[in-house]
Amino acid sequence: MKLSAIPTTVNTTCPYCGVGCGVKAQVGQDGTLAIAGDEAHPASQGRLCVKGAALGETVSLQGRLLAPMLREQDGALREASWDEALGRVADGFARIVAEHGPDAVALYVSGQLLTEDYYVANKFMKGFIGSANIDTNSRLCMSAAVAGHKRAFGEDLVPGCYEDFELADLVVLVGSNAAWCHPTLYQRIVRAKEARPGMKIVVIDPRRTATCDIADLHLPVKPGTDVWLFNGLLAYLAQQKLIDTAFVNAHTAGLADALDAAGQGGNLLEVAKTCRIDPQQLLAFYELFGRTEKTVTAFTMGVNQSTSGADKVNSIINCHLATGRIGRPGMGPFSLTGQPNAMGGREVGGLANMLAAHMELDDPGQRALLQDFWQSPRMADKPGLKAVDLFRAIEDGKIKAVWIMATNPLVSLPDADQARRALAKCELVVASDIVGGTDTNGAAHVLLPALGWGEKDGTVTNSERCISRQRSFLTVPGAARPDWQIISAVAQRMGFSGFDYDGPHAIFDEHARLSAHQNDVGGQRRRAFDIGGLAGMSRAAYDALAPVQWPVPAAGASTTRLFGDKRFAHADGRARFVATVPRAPAHAPDAEYPMVLNTGRVRDQWHTMTRTGRSPRLAGHIPEPFIDMHPQDALLWGVKAGELARVTSNWGAVVARVQHGGGIARGSVFMPIHWSGQTASDARVGTVVNPAVDPVSGEPEFKHTPVRIEPFGVNWYGFILSRVELPLLETAHWTRIQGADFIRYELAGRTPVRDATAWGRALLGVDAQDEDADWIEVEDRSGGMYRAVHLVDERIQSCLFVSTRQDLPARAWLAEMFGKPKLAPLERLNLLSGRAKEQGADPGPIVCSCFGVGRKTIEIAIRKDGLTEASQVTACVKAGGNCGSCVPEIRALLAEARVPA
Ligand SMILES: Nc1nc2c(c(=O)[nH]1)N[C@H]1C(S)=C(S)[C@@H](COP(=O)(O)OP(=O)(O)OC[C@H]3O[C@@H](n4cnc5c(=O)[nH]c(N)nc54)[C@H](O)[C@@H]3O)O[C@H]1N2
Ligand SMILES: Nc1nc2c(c(=O)[nH]1)N[C@H]1C(S)=C(S)[C@@H](COP(=O)(O)OP(=O)(O)OC[C@H]3O[C@@H](n4cnc5c(=O)[nH]c(N)nc54)[C@H](O)[C@@H]3O)O[C@H]1N2
Ligand code: SF4
Ligand SMILES: [Mo]
């Protein structure tokens, strides 16, 4: 299907990570889409990472949900009108609320909704259904930071801005792989360090990640022990008399208790032992922190996703409060947000324990204020269930209807099979998504087609509190509608007033007015979140809105940094130290599950791959799920690099290929989160992850699950490249990914291949009786090898390569053949060998996605020309010359090449 479009150039915002880069989208007359960075956007200044740059490859209509769908009794989906689908949702919700009360229904939403969508969802649930059973995937992401901010500052506030990373003399990255997860911000740090080599970078992460490429010091902390580390730092600061007593006395409270708790971790040697860090290195970090006034400590999921997530956050903030390093240029604790609108969701109170506009659910006055503002019939008056508990309540039958929006919980929740059981038992499951085939949609009774990036219109807020417009530049696909409109339509059908918005600008205006509503008490703001200065904009002004950092209390105002006046949001204006008593992760490894599973992201994929998974360019970097582990652990558990292994926990099991990335200490394994039931037979890592949560914030412990590793014995390995999607026959294991003109399947099987031709034809979907099929094959029974190629009109249609040994050809040359409209005789001759006659054609796995440069190409260039610098590699083969995200990998290859010399 062709992308229909209005020819134009539009400035918008990237829909992926919380950096919130500005994107220029240019739509041509012929429907082509050109994507470039927006130099005028303050967050990114023209930069884009490879995911942002590949946005154009992800907006096709392939796989899109284009009409509402209803599930029939027999389990099949049928297309329905909006009228029927909305009726089903509204009637279902109304009936269940009438029969079982408002807490019997729930919404589970997402930091990928626009602020306007999020605002309406929250208003609908908390103000009109009258229950706070609305939680969001931000529970899995930012909730520990939110809890930490509220405890320390009195409100969920990120004090600093991106410029602070450039002004700092020390940047500490804790549990953050920014090189891969916040790439353009990381590039800003790289540039700053190049300009001022005296600037120091410390990375605290159990793995040696790409982010460590620029680190002066990498502390490979034992998983889960960050509180000990930062408590140790606080104790060190006190011992060395480095506390800013004037600041602490005038503007904070609670230092003595925090120091008491910090003391419980023992002396520096004991802390080093607990954290499994070399004591010299730990001391080096403490000294560096102690003497460097301009320090930014940025943290992400290695901190938040822990049963002591909120305490980890506060142990970091404690050190900044103790040294008075907050609210001034080049310093401060900095929570990097994950999703594009993680921050916007917090502004509108999307979490089950918050109210809109930073108001508090347990404050009767604020509840009344909101009820009055919304003219709402029934306000929620107690916190709702947090994500993990919410899905438990669904399984228990307490929640009978759930509406899931812009998130894929059957993949992303911990103990993901529990979530599957829960939805299977739920009376009414509604899912709003932009694509049809997701694991979660498979469990839904009603599917509602939402507008996606490029089609929808509204605002998002990034990590530095910058509100930017996402603008539409594509025409509406099929019957899809914006999320706010879908929610409003259901609300109206349920008889609720106040949902007759005539566009996102009207919702934004209400949101802005609410933030200023009764917020000014004698010149002091009750709530720091105030964007009253953005209220009253016309539709045109809203459409033209330039990026602006909140608070915006008056028109034209904007706030780069908070707390410059040293006033915090607690009633007495003082920030709080939190006494963070260290505690171990919920589940310790034992004899049955001796290893620790750590999970996270890879450079070129986004979450459950419903969008990035469509881009061939992004697929090249890491085409398969993997288990990264130390070679000695592999020996110990009898598994081999390149072969499959099974990872099993108390909760579930997954299968993936073993690799030794070189960055992981013994005792841990790392797996990516991106593969789902749509992209692999058994690599949905959430099924293995334990469901323990932080008692303070409810954030799950995604980074620490005890597991065991064992070989996944198979008889053969193989792969298929096919122009069309194939109904896969039963194989022991498969994964798939999108290539440029084909889908690539990696396979493994237990049953030995017997009647090879019939089997091969069945796998590739070629009629066994069709004697005229252009089919070439070779079988070597005793060698355990079978290869077949199917051609149609002299073009390669599909191919299948199978071997009982690890000797399959690289996929690159065959992949290239799919790009040819007609194969040359020599190419045809080479098909079954899977490679060109002349050597050197295999570029290896893609390192530079921007220019499609493979590892082997880079290695050959390094060896041939004796290259020693990443910039020389760029000059030779282009790799690293665009977004820069692959420079750490290029440098690792340079280092490897140096070893033998
Ligand atoms: N490419 C890409 N970028 C993304 C995303 C994506 O899907 N793909 N998603 C976005 C989202 S929503 C988020 S939340 C962010 C996440 O961004 P990050 O938090 O940077 O990414 P993760 O890979 O989840 O985890 C970060 C690191 O935490 C480390 N870690 C594990 N346990 C511990 C520990 O106990 N202590 C410490 N100090 N570190 C530990 C892991 O080894 C890992 O390297 O990325 C955003 N950006
Ligand atoms: N093991 C493990 N699990 C994790 C994590 C981890 O580190 N380890 N990290 C957690 C974190 S931090 C996060 S943020 C979550 C992310 O996990 P999810 O939110 O479940 O992942 P996504 O793939 O981003 O899901 C977004 C869904 O919304 C759809 N969508 C996209 N745009 C729109 C839109 O405009 N409207 C609607 N209605 N739908 C849309 C997409 O097609 C997709 O199906 O994963 C969490 N799970
Ligand atoms: S850094 Fe984040 S916001 Fe910027 S282009 Fe990449 S994914 Fe998008
Ligand atoms: Mo996230």
PDB file of N, CA and C in Angstrom, residues 713-756:
ATOM      1  N   GLY A 713      19.698 -28.373  23.221  1.00  0.00           N
ATOM      2  CA  GLY A 713      20.225 -29.313  22.230  1.00  0.00           C
ATOM      3  C   GLY A 713      19.354 -29.363  20.984  1.00  0.00           C
ATOM      4  N   VAL A 714      19.967 -29.212  19.837  1.00  0.00           N
ATOM      5  CA  VAL A 714      19.224 -29.344  18.583  1.00  0.00           C
ATOM      6  C   VAL A 714      20.032 -30.213  17.633  1.00  0.00           C
ATOM      7  N   ASN A 715      19.344 -30.700  16.618  1.00  0.00           N
ATOM      8  CA  ASN A 715      19.990 -31.564  15.646  1.00  0.00           C
ATOM      9  C   ASN A 715      20.601 -30.769  14.499  1.00  0.00           C
ATOM     10  N   TRP A 716      19.960 -29.649  14.192  1.00  0.00           N
ATOM     11  CA  TRP A 716      20.476 -28.833  13.089  1.00  0.00           C
ATOM     12  C   TRP A 716      20.160 -27.354  13.303  1.00  0.00           C
ATOM     13  N   TYR A 717      20.948 -26.512  12.643  1.00  0.00           N
ATOM     14  CA  TYR A 717      20.688 -25.075  12.569  1.00  0.00           C
ATOM     15  C   TYR A 717      20.384 -24.722  11.116  1.00  0.00           C
ATOM     16  N   GLY A 718      19.621 -23.677  10.917  1.00  0.00           N
ATOM     17  CA  GLY A 718      19.327 -23.291   9.544  1.00  0.00           C
ATOM     18  C   GLY A 718      18.807 -21.868   9.455  1.00  0.00           C
ATOM     19  N   PHE A 719      18.597 -21.431   8.228  1.00  0.00           N
ATOM     20  CA  PHE A 719      17.941 -20.126   8.040  1.00  0.00           C
ATOM     21  C   PHE A 719      17.149 -20.118   6.742  1.00  0.00           C
ATOM     22  N   ILE A 720      16.167 -19.227   6.712  1.00  0.00           N
ATOM     23  CA  ILE A 720      15.374 -19.008   5.503  1.00  0.00           C
ATOM     24  C   ILE A 720      15.388 -17.514   5.217  1.00  0.00           C
ATOM     25  N   LEU A 721      15.550 -17.143   3.954  1.00  0.00           N
ATOM     26  CA  LEU A 721      15.237 -15.785   3.538  1.00  0.00           C
ATOM     27  C   LEU A 721      14.073 -15.922   2.574  1.00  0.00           C
ATOM     28  N   SER A 722      13.032 -15.139   2.763  1.00  0.00           N
ATOM     29  CA  SER A 722      11.850 -15.298   1.916  1.00  0.00           C
ATOM     30  C   SER A 722      11.211 -13.942   1.648  1.00  0.00           C
ATOM     31  N   ARG A 723      10.778 -13.766   0.402  1.00  0.00           N
ATOM     32  CA  ARG A 723      10.116 -12.497   0.064  1.00  0.00           C
ATOM     33  C   ARG A 723       8.805 -12.329   0.814  1.00  0.00           C
ATOM     34  N   VAL A 724       8.134 -13.449   1.057  1.00  0.00           N
ATOM     35  CA  VAL A 724       6.831 -13.351   1.738  1.00  0.00           C
ATOM     36  C   VAL A 724       6.911 -14.029   3.104  1.00  0.00           C
ATOM     37  N   GLU A 725       6.004 -13.611   3.962  1.00  0.00           N
ATOM     38  CA  GLU A 725       5.939 -14.208   5.287  1.00  0.00           C
ATOM     39  C   GLU A 725       5.541 -15.674   5.148  1.00  0.00           C
ATOM     40  N   LEU A 726       6.135 -16.545   5.939  1.00  0.00           N
ATOM     41  CA  LEU A 726       5.855 -17.976   5.823  1.00  0.00           C
ATOM     42  C   LEU A 726       5.157 -18.485   7.077  1.00  0.00           C
ATOM     43  N   PRO A 727       4.193 -19.377   6.885  1.00  0.00           N
ATOM     44  CA  PRO A 727       3.635 -20.032   8.060  1.00  0.00           C
ATOM     45  C   PRO A 727       4.664 -21.057   8.522  1.00  0.00           C
ATOM     46  N   LEU A 728       5.343 -20.802   9.626  1.00  0.00           N
ATOM     47  CA  LEU A 728       6.449 -21.677  10.012  1.00  0.00           C
ATOM     48  C   LEU A 728       5.947 -23.033  10.470  1.00  0.00           C
ATOM     49  N   LEU A 729       6.562 -24.077   9.939  1.00  0.00           N
ATOM     50  CA  LEU A 729       6.264 -25.409  10.439  1.00  0.00           C
ATOM     51  C   LEU A 729       6.880 -25.516  11.833  1.00  0.00           C
ATOM     52  N   GLU A 730       6.520 -26.562  12.530  1.00  0.00           N
ATOM     53  CA  GLU A 730       7.056 -26.773  13.863  1.00  0.00           C
ATOM     54  C   GLU A 730       8.579 -26.932  13.799  1.00  0.00           C
ATOM     55  N   THR A 731       9.287 -25.997  14.353  1.00  0.00           N
ATOM     56  CA  THR A 731      10.718 -26.203  14.535  1.00  0.00           C
ATOM     57  C   THR A 731      10.987 -25.952  16.018  1.00  0.00           C
ATOM     58  N   ALA A 732      12.097 -26.447  16.500  1.00  0.00           N
ATOM     59  CA  ALA A 732      12.370 -26.330  17.936  1.00  0.00           C
ATOM     60  C   ALA A 732      12.529 -24.870  18.342  1.00  0.00           C
ATOM     61  N   HIS A 733      13.011 -24.052  17.411  1.00  0.00           N
ATOM     62  CA  HIS A 733      13.268 -22.643  17.739  1.00  0.00           C
ATOM     63  C   HIS A 733      13.318 -21.833  16.453  1.00  0.00           C
ATOM     64  N   TRP A 734      12.727 -20.643  16.467  1.00  0.00           N
ATOM     65  CA  TRP A 734      12.870 -19.747  15.322  1.00  0.00           C
ATOM     66  C   TRP A 734      12.873 -18.298  15.798  1.00  0.00           C
ATOM     67  N   THR A 735      13.519 -17.445  14.997  1.00  0.00           N
ATOM     68  CA  THR A 735      13.397 -16.006  15.193  1.00  0.00           C
ATOM     69  C   THR A 735      13.226 -15.406  13.807  1.00  0.00           C
ATOM     70  N   ARG A 736      12.699 -14.211  13.743  1.00  0.00           N
ATOM     71  CA  ARG A 736      12.613 -13.599  12.414  1.00  0.00           C
ATOM     72  C   ARG A 736      12.826 -12.093  12.488  1.00  0.00           C
ATOM     73  N   ILE A 737      13.297 -11.551  11.393  1.00  0.00           N
ATOM     74  CA  ILE A 737      13.539 -10.114  11.345  1.00  0.00           C
ATOM     75  C   ILE A 737      13.388  -9.641   9.899  1.00  0.00           C
ATOM     76  N   GLN A 738      13.044  -8.363   9.761  1.00  0.00           N
ATOM     77  CA  GLN A 738      12.784  -7.793   8.445  1.00  0.00           C
ATOM     78  C   GLN A 738      14.082  -7.439   7.728  1.00  0.00           C
ATOM     79  N   GLY A 739      14.262  -7.949   6.510  1.00  0.00           N
ATOM     80  CA  GLY A 739      15.381  -7.521   5.683  1.00  0.00           C
ATOM     81  C   GLY A 739      14.889  -6.548   4.623  1.00  0.00           C
ATOM     82  N   ALA A 740      15.789  -6.127   3.724  1.00  0.00           N
ATOM     83  CA  ALA A 740      15.433  -5.106   2.746  1.00  0.00           C
ATOM     84  C   ALA A 740      14.328  -5.581   1.790  1.00  0.00           C
ATOM     85  N   ASP A 741      14.475  -6.812   1.260  1.00  0.00           N
ATOM     86  CA  ASP A 741      13.451  -7.314   0.338  1.00  0.00           C
ATOM     87  C   ASP A 741      12.975  -8.688   0.773  1.00  0.00           C
ATOM     88  N   PHE A 742      13.183  -8.989   2.030  1.00  0.00           N
ATOM     89  CA  PHE A 742      12.889 -10.354   2.474  1.00  0.00           C
ATOM     90  C   PHE A 742      12.680 -10.353   3.989  1.00  0.00           C
ATOM     91  N   ILE A 743      12.171 -11.473   4.464  1.00  0.00           N
ATOM     92  CA  ILE A 743      12.137 -11.708   5.904  1.00  0.00           C
ATOM     93  C   ILE A 743      13.169 -12.783   6.189  1.00  0.00           C
ATOM     94  N   ARG A 744      13.949 -12.578   7.210  1.00  0.00           N
ATOM     95  CA  ARG A 744      14.984 -13.551   7.556  1.00  0.00           C
ATOM     96  C   ARG A 744      14.524 -14.360   8.761  1.00  0.00           C
ATOM     97  N   TYR A 745      14.514 -15.674   8.580  1.00  0.00           N
ATOM     98  CA  TYR A 745      14.183 -16.575   9.682  1.00  0.00           C
ATOM     99  C   TYR A 745      15.437 -17.336  10.074  1.00  0.00           C
ATOM    100  N   GLU A 746      15.756 -17.369  11.340  1.00  0.00           N
ATOM    101  CA  GLU A 746      16.802 -18.250  11.842  1.00  0.00           C
ATOM    102  C   GLU A 746      16.086 -19.427  12.493  1.00  0.00           C
ATOM    103  N   LEU A 747      16.553 -20.626  12.223  1.00  0.00           N
ATOM    104  CA  LEU A 747      15.837 -21.820  12.669  1.00  0.00           C
ATOM    105  C   LEU A 747      16.771 -22.781  13.376  1.00  0.00           C
ATOM    106  N   ALA A 748      16.180 -23.619  14.182  1.00  0.00           N
ATOM    107  CA  ALA A 748      16.911 -24.758  14.734  1.00  0.00           C
ATOM    108  C   ALA A 748      15.910 -25.875  14.933  1.00  0.00           C
ATOM    109  N   GLY A 749      16.336 -27.116  14.691  1.00  0.00           N
ATOM    110  CA  GLY A 749      15.395 -28.228  14.768  1.00  0.00           C
ATOM    111  C   GLY A 749      15.963 -29.422  15.500  1.00  0.00           C
ATOM    112  N   ARG A 750      15.058 -30.178  16.067  1.00  0.00           N
ATOM    113  CA  ARG A 750      15.464 -31.403  16.787  1.00  0.00           C
ATOM    114  C   ARG A 750      15.327 -32.615  15.882  1.00  0.00           C
ATOM    115  N   THR A 751      14.203 -32.663  15.140  1.00  0.00           N
ATOM    116  CA  THR A 751      13.959 -33.843  14.315  1.00  0.00           C
ATOM    117  C   THR A 751      14.912 -33.823  13.128  1.00  0.00           C
ATOM    118  N   PRO A 752      15.674 -34.891  12.933  1.00  0.00           N
ATOM    119  CA  PRO A 752      16.579 -34.911  11.782  1.00  0.00           C
ATOM    120  C   PRO A 752      15.786 -34.755  10.489  1.00  0.00           C
ATOM    121  N   VAL A 753      16.391 -34.080   9.521  1.00  0.00           N
ATOM    122  CA  VAL A 753      15.715 -33.858   8.249  1.00  0.00           C
ATOM    123  C   VAL A 753      15.701 -35.173   7.466  1.00  0.00           C
ATOM    124  N   ARG A 754      14.517 -35.662   7.129  1.00  0.00           N
ATOM    125  CA  ARG A 754      14.440 -36.942   6.398  1.00  0.00           C
ATOM    126  C   ARG A 754      14.161 -36.708   4.913  1.00  0.00           C
ATOM    127  N   ASP A 755      12.899 -36.610   4.573  1.00  0.00           N
ATOM    128  CA  ASP A 755      12.535 -36.447   3.168  1.00  0.00           C
ATOM    129  C   ASP A 755      12.762 -34.978   2.796  1.00  0.00           C
ATOM    130  N   ALA A 756      14.038 -34.641   2.525  1.00  0.00           N
ATOM    131  CA  ALA A 756      14.444 -33.242   2.480  1.00  0.00           C
ATOM    132  C   ALA A 756      13.646 -32.405   1.488  1.00  0.00           C
TER     133      ALA A 756
END
